[in-house]
Amino acid sequence: MQYAMLACLLATVAGCGDDDCCTSAYHDAGIDTALGQDANPSLTEVALIPAAATRDLDLLFVLDDSDTMFELQKKLTDTLPDFFQALLHAPGGLPNLHVGVVTTDLGTQGSGDPAPGPAIPAAACAGVGKDGLLQTNGAPVTEGFLSSVLDSGGNRIKNYNGELVPVVQQMASVGATGCAFEQPLEAMRRGLTNPVNAGFLRPNARVAVVVMSDEDDCSLTYASLLRTDATALGPLGSFRCTRFGVACDGGGADPDQMNAVGTKTMCHSNEASPFLTPVGRYTEFLATLKSDPRDVLFSAIVAPTTPFNVDSLLNPTTGMEQTLLMSACRYASSIGSLGAAPAVRTSELAKRVAQGTTINVCDGDLPGQLLALATRVNGLLGTACIQHLINMPAACEAFDIDGAGNATFVPDCATTSARPCFQIEREPLKCPVQQALAVQIMRSSVASPDTWTSVRCAI
């Protein structure tokens, strides 16, 4: 079975309940399927290493630009120097980079609408919004994205003036005036497919997508969800996205149950929603963006999926009770404690794709989390850092998995003189996270370029 087909099949049947979408960097389900009975169920995948390293990386930031995001945007831009410093430890140094930024503002047009719905001035939503167009926000770049690549002579060719990090920081300062009905997953798709953005996505580059939002995804199929006269949908607000875009096996199996006050459990995307685009569409998009779905990393900096509590509060403007989704986490800001809503749909996409990870947007150590993300991006290019705390002495196994999903056992070098074999060693410069451990694959011959090595350890 082709690996891309395997990834799509897994995405179709995978469930995503409670907080399991926020705990894994990689996904044992796909590896276990490839390995069959050879997989040790007591081990967890801690690294996924491409046999063919590359220097080409297309990095897309999908940033929420709604009115509650100013503080979080600043937290992100403040961490970018360390993030890009870590990329210097990718194979061969700083990658051949394309860096692009899009926002979650897609206005009032759904993916199935022939035209946008009426504007919603109170929510800053109108037309097609920013339509997934790459944003530079006044940064000194000559294209819609930043480019920094080496030519054949080893000279770095740039399309911007100044230093890389300040330019990216300016690009990522997208403001907080965008539509309050955030559509990060559709913005990602449009950002990578909009003809106006041609040139950003390179055929042979690996891709990393980083989403940051304090709300869940509300990627619309039909903007009729936002009608102001649709009283049956409840008051116009972001809870409509939850009510019709999420289902919870415990207490929220349908929109009426979702509208009831209480705690919901085992929540997941409502793939049969009449208004929101199924997460499966974006799973398939990422799985087929490249010939090998392992060439794409998706990271969501969002709130955890639990707790998931629905409450009813008095709306001081209307004098009526209004159903709301309560925050799943809170973070400190210059104006006090702020909350972020459980991101069920966005986290579910991270769970479904071949290489997906989530970061708690409220984490007080966001710089440390972004540093860990940078090491995962380096792993996409060939650096083999272990992303989990593992038991020491290490108890690990490894398998080469080719593009057809065929698995071949790779022994520990300490147990054999045969090649290939693997060994684990400390690499504090390349792997400045967790225990600073890296995996080295020793080979006597070049592996097939579609081979990736799955390393699994006791944690």
Tab-separated table of C-alpha atoms in Angstrom:
chain	number	residue	atom	x	y	z
A	1	MET	CA	0.000	0.000	0.000
A	2	GLN	CA	1.433	3.414	-0.887
A	3	TYR	CA	2.326	5.475	2.193
A	4	ALA	CA	0.125	8.398	1.075
A	5	MET	CA	-2.833	6.038	0.722
A	6	LEU	CA	-2.035	4.592	4.137
A	7	ALA	CA	-2.035	8.060	5.697
A	8	CYS	CA	-5.401	8.911	4.135
A	9	LEU	CA	-6.897	5.627	5.322
A	10	LEU	CA	-5.686	6.198	8.854
A	11	ALA	CA	-7.049	9.741	8.806
A	12	THR	CA	-10.436	8.473	7.722
A	13	VAL	CA	-10.803	5.955	10.511
A	14	ALA	CA	-8.929	7.777	13.283
A	15	GLY	CA	-10.866	9.220	16.165
A	16	CYS	CA	-9.710	12.054	18.376
A	17	GLY	CA	-11.165	12.162	21.833
A	18	ASP	CA	-10.542	14.276	24.897
A	19	ASP	CA	-6.955	15.485	25.102
A	20	ASP	CA	-5.192	12.799	23.105
A	21	CYS	CA	-4.825	15.243	20.233
A	22	CYS	CA	-2.457	17.369	22.300
A	23	THR	CA	0.069	14.851	23.492
A	24	SER	CA	2.010	13.319	20.609
A	25	ALA	CA	4.628	14.653	18.256
A	26	TYR	CA	4.276	11.646	15.984
A	27	HIS	CA	1.612	9.031	15.506
A	28	ASP	CA	2.071	5.422	16.495
A	29	ALA	CA	-1.118	4.360	14.695
A	30	GLY	CA	0.495	4.842	11.282
A	31	ILE	CA	3.740	3.201	12.309
A	32	ASP	CA	1.985	0.288	14.028
A	33	THR	CA	-0.040	-0.351	10.877
A	34	ALA	CA	3.138	-0.495	8.810
A	35	LEU	CA	4.940	-2.710	11.310
A	36	GLY	CA	2.047	-5.047	12.066
A	37	GLN	CA	2.950	-7.558	14.773
A	38	ASP	CA	6.595	-6.428	14.758
A	39	ALA	CA	5.758	-3.293	16.782
A	40	ASN	CA	6.329	-3.399	20.521
A	41	PRO	CA	3.168	-1.845	22.016
A	42	SER	CA	5.038	-0.743	25.157
A	43	LEU	CA	7.261	1.637	23.150
A	44	THR	CA	6.440	5.140	21.892
A	45	GLU	CA	7.748	6.710	18.724
A	46	VAL	CA	10.206	9.446	19.724
A	47	ALA	CA	11.856	10.296	16.401
A	48	LEU	CA	11.083	10.006	12.697
A	49	ILE	CA	14.189	10.459	10.558
A	50	PRO	CA	14.378	10.850	6.770
A	51	ALA	CA	17.151	8.871	5.089
A	52	ALA	CA	17.454	11.651	2.520
A	53	ALA	CA	18.312	14.939	4.199
A	54	THR	CA	17.337	18.144	2.414
A	55	ARG	CA	18.176	21.799	2.805
A	56	ASP	CA	14.950	23.152	1.293
A	57	LEU	CA	12.202	24.232	3.723
A	58	ASP	CA	8.961	26.094	3.015
A	59	LEU	CA	7.727	27.448	6.362
A	60	LEU	CA	4.178	28.845	6.559
A	61	PHE	CA	2.823	30.667	9.611
A	62	VAL	CA	-0.997	30.805	9.858
A	63	LEU	CA	-1.720	33.493	12.451
A	64	ASP	CA	-4.965	34.515	14.109
A	65	ASP	CA	-5.403	38.258	13.595
A	66	SER	CA	-8.666	38.687	15.557
A	67	ASP	CA	-9.018	41.317	18.259
A	68	THR	CA	-7.877	39.143	21.200
A	69	MET	CA	-4.559	38.088	19.677
A	70	PHE	CA	-2.216	41.031	20.206
A	71	GLU	CA	-0.567	39.614	23.328
A	72	LEU	CA	-0.109	36.132	21.868
A	73	GLN	CA	1.308	37.517	18.642
A	74	LYS	CA	3.908	39.385	20.666
A	75	LYS	CA	4.772	36.221	22.589
A	76	LEU	CA	5.345	34.482	19.266
A	77	THR	CA	7.450	37.219	17.690
A	78	ASP	CA	9.537	37.490	20.868
A	79	THR	CA	10.445	33.789	20.566
A	80	LEU	CA	11.373	33.877	16.871
A	81	PRO	CA	15.080	34.705	17.462
A	82	ASP	CA	15.579	31.448	19.376
A	83	PHE	CA	13.457	29.538	16.846
A	84	PHE	CA	15.594	30.613	13.901
A	85	GLN	CA	18.799	30.234	15.885
A	86	ALA	CA	17.855	26.588	16.366
A	87	LEU	CA	17.401	26.208	12.590
A	88	LEU	CA	21.120	26.891	12.235
A	89	HIS	CA	21.587	23.313	13.492
A	90	ALA	CA	19.675	21.789	10.595
A	91	PRO	CA	21.851	19.596	8.343
A	92	GLY	CA	24.349	21.921	6.654
A	93	GLY	CA	23.272	24.973	8.676
A	94	LEU	CA	20.459	27.399	7.985
A	95	PRO	CA	18.098	25.806	5.444
A	96	ASN	CA	17.262	27.198	2.034
A	97	LEU	CA	14.235	29.010	3.407
A	98	HIS	CA	10.961	30.311	2.141
A	99	VAL	CA	8.961	31.913	4.974
A	100	GLY	CA	5.369	33.002	4.450
A	101	VAL	CA	2.595	34.393	6.656
A	102	VAL	CA	-1.172	34.208	6.173
A	103	THR	CA	-3.939	35.103	8.598
A	104	THR	CA	-7.127	33.356	9.693
A	105	ASP	CA	-9.306	36.162	8.260
A	106	LEU	CA	-11.289	34.802	5.300
A	107	GLY	CA	-14.214	37.175	5.738
A	108	THR	CA	-17.702	35.806	5.215
A	109	GLN	CA	-17.161	33.424	2.324
A	110	GLY	CA	-17.237	29.683	2.833
A	111	SER	CA	-15.383	27.265	0.595
A	112	GLY	CA	-18.705	26.203	-0.961
A	113	ASP	CA	-20.147	29.692	-1.402
A	114	PRO	CA	-20.224	31.356	-4.836
A	115	ALA	CA	-19.874	34.763	-3.161
A	116	PRO	CA	-19.296	36.174	0.337
A	117	GLY	CA	-22.178	36.564	2.729
A	118	PRO	CA	-23.170	39.918	4.242
A	119	ALA	CA	-20.495	41.763	6.161
A	120	ILE	CA	-20.491	41.568	9.964
A	121	PRO	CA	-18.949	44.874	11.086
A	122	ALA	CA	-19.050	44.023	14.785
A	123	ALA	CA	-16.864	40.976	14.114
A	124	ALA	CA	-14.633	42.728	11.536
A	125	CYS	CA	-15.706	40.219	8.868
A	126	ALA	CA	-16.276	41.293	5.264
A	127	GLY	CA	-15.885	39.893	1.782
A	128	VAL	CA	-13.128	37.306	1.417
A	129	GLY	CA	-11.023	38.894	4.145
A	130	LYS	CA	-7.323	38.399	3.401
A	131	ASP	CA	-8.186	35.333	1.280
A	132	GLY	CA	-5.101	33.330	2.222
A	133	LEU	CA	-2.811	35.855	0.535
A	134	LEU	CA	0.731	35.982	1.876
A	135	GLN	CA	1.162	38.990	4.159
A	136	THR	CA	4.371	41.004	4.583
A	137	ASN	CA	3.003	43.794	6.832
A	138	GLY	CA	5.451	46.371	5.528
A	139	ALA	CA	8.529	44.152	5.905
A	140	PRO	CA	11.342	44.952	3.435
A	141	VAL	CA	10.875	41.944	1.154
A	142	THR	CA	10.513	42.109	-2.610
A	143	GLU	CA	7.971	39.274	-2.861
A	144	GLY	CA	5.013	38.067	-0.811
A	145	PHE	CA	7.320	35.797	1.168
A	146	LEU	CA	10.878	35.826	2.491
A	147	SER	CA	13.481	33.853	0.556
A	148	SER	CA	16.990	33.004	1.774
A	149	VAL	CA	18.705	30.299	-0.280
A	150	LEU	CA	22.207	29.272	-1.285
A	151	ASP	CA	23.188	29.403	-4.930
A	152	SER	CA	25.414	26.813	-6.595
A	153	GLY	CA	28.484	28.709	-5.435
A	154	GLY	CA	27.471	28.687	-1.777
A	155	ASN	CA	26.420	32.341	-1.721
A	156	ARG	CA	23.212	33.172	0.150
A	157	ILE	CA	20.691	34.924	-2.063
A	158	LYS	CA	18.080	36.988	-0.202
A	159	ASN	CA	14.986	38.874	-1.328
A	160	TYR	CA	14.911	41.162	1.700
A	161	ASN	CA	16.905	43.960	3.297
A	162	GLY	CA	18.325	43.655	6.801
A	163	GLU	CA	18.578	40.643	9.087
A	164	LEU	CA	16.350	37.596	8.724
A	165	VAL	CA	14.760	37.482	12.191
A	166	PRO	CA	13.622	41.150	12.421
A	167	VAL	CA	12.128	40.840	8.938
A	168	VAL	CA	10.166	37.699	9.897
A	169	GLN	CA	9.089	39.362	13.149
A	170	GLN	CA	7.636	42.241	11.148
A	171	MET	CA	5.925	39.851	8.750
A	172	ALA	CA	4.385	37.988	11.706
A	173	SER	CA	3.073	41.174	13.334
A	174	VAL	CA	-0.260	40.798	11.552
A	175	GLY	CA	-2.280	42.995	13.908
A	176	ALA	CA	-5.558	42.299	15.657
A	177	THR	CA	-8.216	43.702	13.342
A	178	GLY	CA	-9.190	40.535	11.455
A	179	CYS	CA	-12.426	38.568	11.370
A	180	ALA	CA	-13.485	37.084	14.733
A	181	PHE	CA	-14.687	33.901	12.996
A	182	GLU	CA	-11.237	32.385	12.507
A	183	GLN	CA	-10.643	29.891	9.673
A	184	PRO	CA	-7.042	28.707	10.152
A	185	LEU	CA	-7.365	25.370	8.336
A	186	GLU	CA	-8.927	26.864	5.223
A	187	ALA	CA	-6.457	29.786	5.386
A	188	MET	CA	-3.640	27.225	5.379
A	189	ARG	CA	-5.098	25.511	2.307
A	190	ARG	CA	-5.634	28.773	0.463
A	191	GLY	CA	-2.186	30.016	1.450
A	192	LEU	CA	-0.613	26.967	-0.166
A	193	THR	CA	-2.842	26.918	-3.257
A	194	ASN	CA	-3.751	30.549	-4.042
A	195	PRO	CA	-2.251	31.306	-7.489
A	196	VAL	CA	-1.225	34.750	-6.258
A	197	ASN	CA	1.182	33.002	-3.856
A	198	ALA	CA	2.914	31.127	-6.678
A	199	GLY	CA	6.609	30.566	-6.047
A	200	PHE	CA	6.341	30.138	-2.302
A	201	LEU	CA	5.804	26.366	-2.414
A	202	ARG	CA	8.719	24.599	-4.112
A	203	PRO	CA	8.315	21.121	-5.635
A	204	ASN	CA	11.255	19.527	-3.797
A	205	ALA	CA	11.083	21.390	-0.475
A	206	ARG	CA	9.713	19.918	2.719
A	207	VAL	CA	6.896	21.913	4.313
A	208	ALA	CA	6.242	23.048	7.869
A	209	VAL	CA	2.943	24.743	8.773
A	210	VAL	CA	2.605	26.530	12.130
A	211	VAL	CA	-0.877	27.654	13.210
A	212	MET	CA	-1.394	29.967	16.193
A	213	SER	CA	-4.853	30.897	17.531
A	214	ASP	CA	-6.762	31.354	20.775
A	215	GLU	CA	-9.929	29.882	19.202
A	216	ASP	CA	-10.862	26.645	17.458
A	217	ASP	CA	-11.101	26.400	13.691
A	218	CYS	CA	-14.280	27.710	12.045
A	219	SER	CA	-13.476	26.948	8.408
A	220	LEU	CA	-16.791	27.523	6.693
A	221	THR	CA	-18.323	25.508	3.915
A	222	TYR	CA	-21.297	27.863	3.924
A	223	ALA	CA	-21.364	31.324	5.433
A	224	SER	CA	-25.081	30.913	6.151
A	225	LEU	CA	-23.811	29.912	9.615
A	226	LEU	CA	-23.142	33.638	10.138
A	227	ARG	CA	-26.609	34.909	9.239
A	228	THR	CA	-27.850	37.499	11.690
A	229	ASP	CA	-31.511	36.556	11.122
A	230	ALA	CA	-31.042	32.820	11.747
A	231	THR	CA	-32.436	32.675	15.279
A	232	ALA	CA	-32.532	28.880	15.229
A	233	LEU	CA	-28.723	28.928	15.184
A	234	GLY	CA	-28.581	30.907	18.426
A	235	PRO	CA	-26.984	34.319	19.006
A	236	LEU	CA	-24.379	35.273	16.441
A	237	GLY	CA	-21.049	34.419	18.045
A	238	SER	CA	-18.180	31.977	17.931
A	239	PHE	CA	-20.209	29.369	19.839
A	240	ARG	CA	-22.048	28.681	16.589
A	241	CYS	CA	-18.769	27.279	15.234
A	242	THR	CA	-18.585	24.962	18.229
A	243	ARG	CA	-22.238	23.971	18.225
A	244	PHE	CA	-22.275	22.984	14.554
A	245	GLY	CA	-18.609	22.130	13.982
A	246	VAL	CA	-17.867	19.904	16.991
A	247	ALA	CA	-19.628	16.860	18.422
A	248	CYS	CA	-18.929	15.294	21.810
A	249	ASP	CA	-19.740	11.656	22.465
A	250	GLY	CA	-20.276	12.552	26.100
A	251	GLY	CA	-23.017	15.185	26.334
A	252	GLY	CA	-22.852	16.798	22.899
A	253	ALA	CA	-23.716	14.257	20.221
A	254	ASP	CA	-25.772	16.752	18.191
A	255	PRO	CA	-26.158	20.561	18.021
A	256	ASP	CA	-29.063	20.561	20.499
A	257	GLN	CA	-27.077	18.594	23.075
A	258	MET	CA	-24.049	20.765	22.403
A	259	ASN	CA	-26.172	23.808	23.230
A	260	ALA	CA	-26.961	22.441	26.706
A	261	VAL	CA	-24.966	23.731	29.679
A	262	GLY	CA	-22.476	21.236	31.084
A	263	THR	CA	-19.173	19.460	30.613
A	264	LYS	CA	-18.674	17.579	27.355
A	265	THR	CA	-16.232	14.723	26.828
A	266	MET	CA	-14.732	12.783	23.931
A	267	CYS	CA	-15.113	15.753	21.585
A	268	HIS	CA	-14.174	15.666	17.913
A	269	SER	CA	-14.935	17.354	14.631
A	270	ASN	CA	-18.525	17.037	13.421
A	271	GLU	CA	-17.640	15.720	9.985
A	272	ALA	CA	-21.298	15.841	8.933
A	273	SER	CA	-21.714	19.533	9.776
A	274	PRO	CA	-23.972	21.405	7.334
A	275	PHE	CA	-21.863	24.549	7.797
A	276	LEU	CA	-18.210	23.716	8.545
A	277	THR	CA	-15.703	21.966	6.294
A	278	PRO	CA	-14.784	18.459	7.494
A	279	VAL	CA	-11.326	18.185	9.037
A	280	GLY	CA	-10.886	15.179	6.748
A	281	ARG	CA	-10.646	17.544	3.783
A	282	TYR	CA	-7.570	19.184	5.287
A	283	THR	CA	-6.143	15.829	6.323
A	284	GLU	CA	-6.328	14.691	2.711
A	285	PHE	CA	-4.918	18.012	1.499
A	286	LEU	CA	-1.811	17.729	3.661
A	287	ALA	CA	-1.422	14.000	2.916
A	288	THR	CA	-1.365	14.678	-0.815
A	289	LEU	CA	0.482	18.021	-0.789
A	290	LYS	CA	3.689	16.053	-1.353
A	291	SER	CA	4.200	12.599	-2.847
A	292	ASP	CA	5.252	11.440	0.630
A	293	PRO	CA	3.007	12.792	3.464
A	294	ARG	CA	5.944	12.529	5.863
A	295	ASP	CA	7.469	15.524	4.049
A	296	VAL	CA	4.887	17.809	5.714
A	297	LEU	CA	4.845	18.864	9.373
A	298	PHE	CA	1.757	20.513	10.892
A	299	SER	CA	2.001	22.203	14.293
A	300	ALA	CA	-0.887	23.896	16.107
A	301	ILE	CA	-0.214	26.381	18.904
A	302	VAL	CA	-3.685	26.327	20.434
A	303	ALA	CA	-5.555	25.596	23.659
A	304	PRO	CA	-5.936	21.996	24.876
A	305	THR	CA	-9.104	20.118	23.935
A	306	THR	CA	-10.057	19.690	27.602
A	307	PRO	CA	-11.681	20.868	29.768
A	308	PHE	CA	-14.613	21.391	27.416
A	309	ASN	CA	-17.303	23.242	29.366
A	310	VAL	CA	-20.410	24.960	28.002
A	311	ASP	CA	-22.048	27.612	30.168
A	312	SER	CA	-24.791	30.209	29.907
A	313	LEU	CA	-24.079	33.822	30.807
A	314	LEU	CA	-26.105	37.018	30.719
A	315	ASN	CA	-25.352	39.152	27.674
A	316	PRO	CA	-25.359	42.736	29.013
A	317	THR	CA	-26.128	44.134	25.557
A	318	THR	CA	-29.248	42.067	24.869
A	319	GLY	CA	-30.228	41.292	28.456
A	320	MET	CA	-30.631	37.638	27.447
A	321	GLU	CA	-28.837	34.444	28.428
A	322	GLN	CA	-26.224	33.377	25.877
A	323	THR	CA	-24.512	29.986	25.581
A	324	LEU	CA	-20.725	30.140	25.548
A	325	LEU	CA	-17.780	27.768	25.324
A	326	MET	CA	-15.543	28.395	28.318
A	327	SER	CA	-11.771	28.717	28.135
A	328	ALA	CA	-9.686	25.549	28.334
A	329	CYS	CA	-6.623	27.444	29.599
A	330	ARG	CA	-5.548	30.916	30.648
A	331	TYR	CA	-2.378	32.913	30.186
A	332	ALA	CA	-0.922	36.037	31.741
A	333	SER	CA	-0.942	39.255	29.737
A	334	SER	CA	-0.295	42.940	30.323
A	335	ILE	CA	-4.048	43.449	30.826
A	336	GLY	CA	-4.583	40.489	33.152
A	337	SER	CA	-5.449	36.843	32.676
A	338	LEU	CA	-6.830	35.939	29.252
A	339	GLY	CA	-8.396	32.690	28.076
A	340	ALA	CA	-8.202	30.442	25.027
A	341	ALA	CA	-10.983	28.125	23.828
A	342	PRO	CA	-10.508	24.355	23.419
A	343	ALA	CA	-9.265	23.777	19.878
A	344	VAL	CA	-10.853	20.451	18.990
A	345	ARG	CA	-10.866	20.741	15.191
A	346	THR	CA	-7.380	22.213	14.840
A	347	SER	CA	-5.912	19.653	17.248
A	348	GLU	CA	-7.679	16.854	15.422
A	349	LEU	CA	-5.881	17.731	12.215
A	350	ALA	CA	-2.560	17.581	14.097
A	351	LYS	CA	-3.540	14.134	15.334
A	352	ARG	CA	-4.503	12.834	11.907
A	353	VAL	CA	-1.540	13.867	9.767
A	354	ALA	CA	1.677	11.869	9.374
A	355	GLN	CA	3.738	14.457	11.255
A	356	GLY	CA	1.631	16.587	13.577
A	357	THR	CA	2.105	18.182	16.955
A	358	THR	CA	0.290	20.586	19.262
A	359	ILE	CA	1.604	23.182	21.699
A	360	ASN	CA	-0.472	24.659	24.519
A	361	VAL	CA	-0.881	28.321	23.619
A	362	CYS	CA	-1.170	29.154	27.339
A	363	ASP	CA	2.119	27.441	28.254
A	364	GLY	CA	4.233	29.772	30.358
A	365	ASP	CA	7.324	28.358	28.664
A	366	LEU	CA	6.297	29.187	25.109
A	367	PRO	CA	9.943	29.960	24.172
A	368	GLY	CA	10.922	26.451	25.266
A	369	GLN	CA	8.023	24.956	23.321
A	370	LEU	CA	9.002	26.892	20.187
A	371	LEU	CA	12.589	25.721	20.591
A	372	ALA	CA	11.312	22.136	20.702
A	373	LEU	CA	9.244	22.869	17.587
A	374	ALA	CA	12.358	24.126	15.810
A	375	THR	CA	14.096	20.812	16.556
A	376	ARG	CA	11.105	18.987	15.042
A	377	VAL	CA	11.409	21.161	11.939
A	378	ASN	CA	15.112	20.276	11.812
A	379	GLY	CA	14.035	16.637	12.059
A	380	LEU	CA	11.951	17.149	8.937
A	381	LEU	CA	15.204	18.067	7.183
A	382	GLY	CA	17.345	15.288	8.635
A	383	THR	CA	18.435	16.119	12.191
A	384	ALA	CA	17.406	13.234	14.460
A	385	CYS	CA	16.568	14.666	17.892
A	386	ILE	CA	14.554	12.600	20.366
A	387	GLN	CA	11.437	14.600	21.178
A	388	HIS	CA	10.282	12.843	24.373
A	389	LEU	CA	11.811	12.161	27.749
A	390	ILE	CA	12.837	8.507	27.551
A	391	ASN	CA	13.806	5.992	30.198
A	392	MET	CA	17.533	5.687	30.753
A	393	PRO	CA	19.338	3.527	30.029
A	394	ALA	CA	17.516	3.721	26.727
A	395	ALA	CA	15.327	0.812	25.660
A	396	CYS	CA	14.609	1.476	22.006
A	397	GLU	CA	13.950	-0.155	18.654
A	398	ALA	CA	14.074	1.213	15.115
A	399	PHE	CA	12.541	0.350	11.746
A	400	ASP	CA	13.203	1.662	8.251
A	401	ILE	CA	9.861	2.288	6.514
A	402	ASP	CA	9.856	2.909	2.777
A	403	GLY	CA	7.334	4.828	0.702
A	404	ALA	CA	5.215	1.737	0.166
A	405	GLY	CA	4.885	1.184	3.911
A	406	ASN	CA	7.301	-1.767	4.071
A	407	ALA	CA	9.149	-1.972	7.408
A	408	THR	CA	12.663	-3.359	8.001
A	409	PHE	CA	14.063	-3.853	11.502
A	410	VAL	CA	17.172	-1.776	12.309
A	411	PRO	CA	19.184	-3.183	15.265
A	412	ASP	CA	20.982	-1.252	17.982
A	413	CYS	CA	24.645	-0.814	17.014
A	414	ALA	CA	25.621	-1.995	20.497
A	415	THR	CA	24.251	-5.433	19.682
A	416	THR	CA	25.637	-5.993	16.180
A	417	SER	CA	28.353	-5.148	13.700
A	418	ALA	CA	25.843	-5.274	10.879
A	419	ARG	CA	24.671	-2.221	8.985
A	420	PRO	CA	22.327	-0.441	9.093
A	421	CYS	CA	22.131	0.018	12.851
A	422	PHE	CA	21.257	2.887	15.172
A	423	GLN	CA	22.877	4.485	18.199
A	424	ILE	CA	21.764	7.173	20.615
A	425	GLU	CA	24.169	9.888	21.711
A	426	ARG	CA	24.125	13.279	23.382
A	427	GLU	CA	24.032	16.263	21.008
A	428	PRO	CA	23.326	19.357	23.166
A	429	LEU	CA	23.933	21.812	20.314
A	430	LYS	CA	21.798	20.038	17.719
A	431	CYS	CA	19.182	18.860	20.210
A	432	PRO	CA	18.798	21.511	22.955
A	433	VAL	CA	15.547	19.979	24.298
A	434	GLN	CA	14.555	17.210	26.689
A	435	GLN	CA	17.679	15.081	27.353
A	436	ALA	CA	19.655	16.493	24.388
A	437	LEU	CA	19.653	13.081	22.727
A	438	ALA	CA	20.051	12.365	19.032
A	439	VAL	CA	19.795	9.205	16.947
A	440	GLN	CA	22.480	8.300	14.449
A	441	ILE	CA	21.764	5.743	11.742
A	442	MET	CA	24.912	3.946	10.619
A	443	ARG	CA	24.656	2.607	7.055
A	444	SER	CA	27.004	0.755	4.738
A	445	SER	CA	25.061	1.888	1.675
A	446	VAL	CA	22.720	4.708	0.751
A	447	ALA	CA	19.101	4.077	1.707
A	448	SER	CA	16.250	4.631	-0.699
A	449	PRO	CA	15.329	8.346	-0.631
A	450	ASP	CA	11.726	7.497	0.319
A	451	THR	CA	12.882	5.720	3.499
A	452	TRP	CA	12.228	7.148	6.956
A	453	THR	CA	13.445	5.569	10.184
A	454	SER	CA	10.991	5.275	13.077
A	455	VAL	CA	12.698	5.155	16.474
A	456	ARG	CA	10.577	3.919	19.398
A	457	CYS	CA	11.619	3.955	23.045
A	458	ALA	CA	10.278	3.278	26.507
A	459	ILE	CA	9.172	6.539	28.095
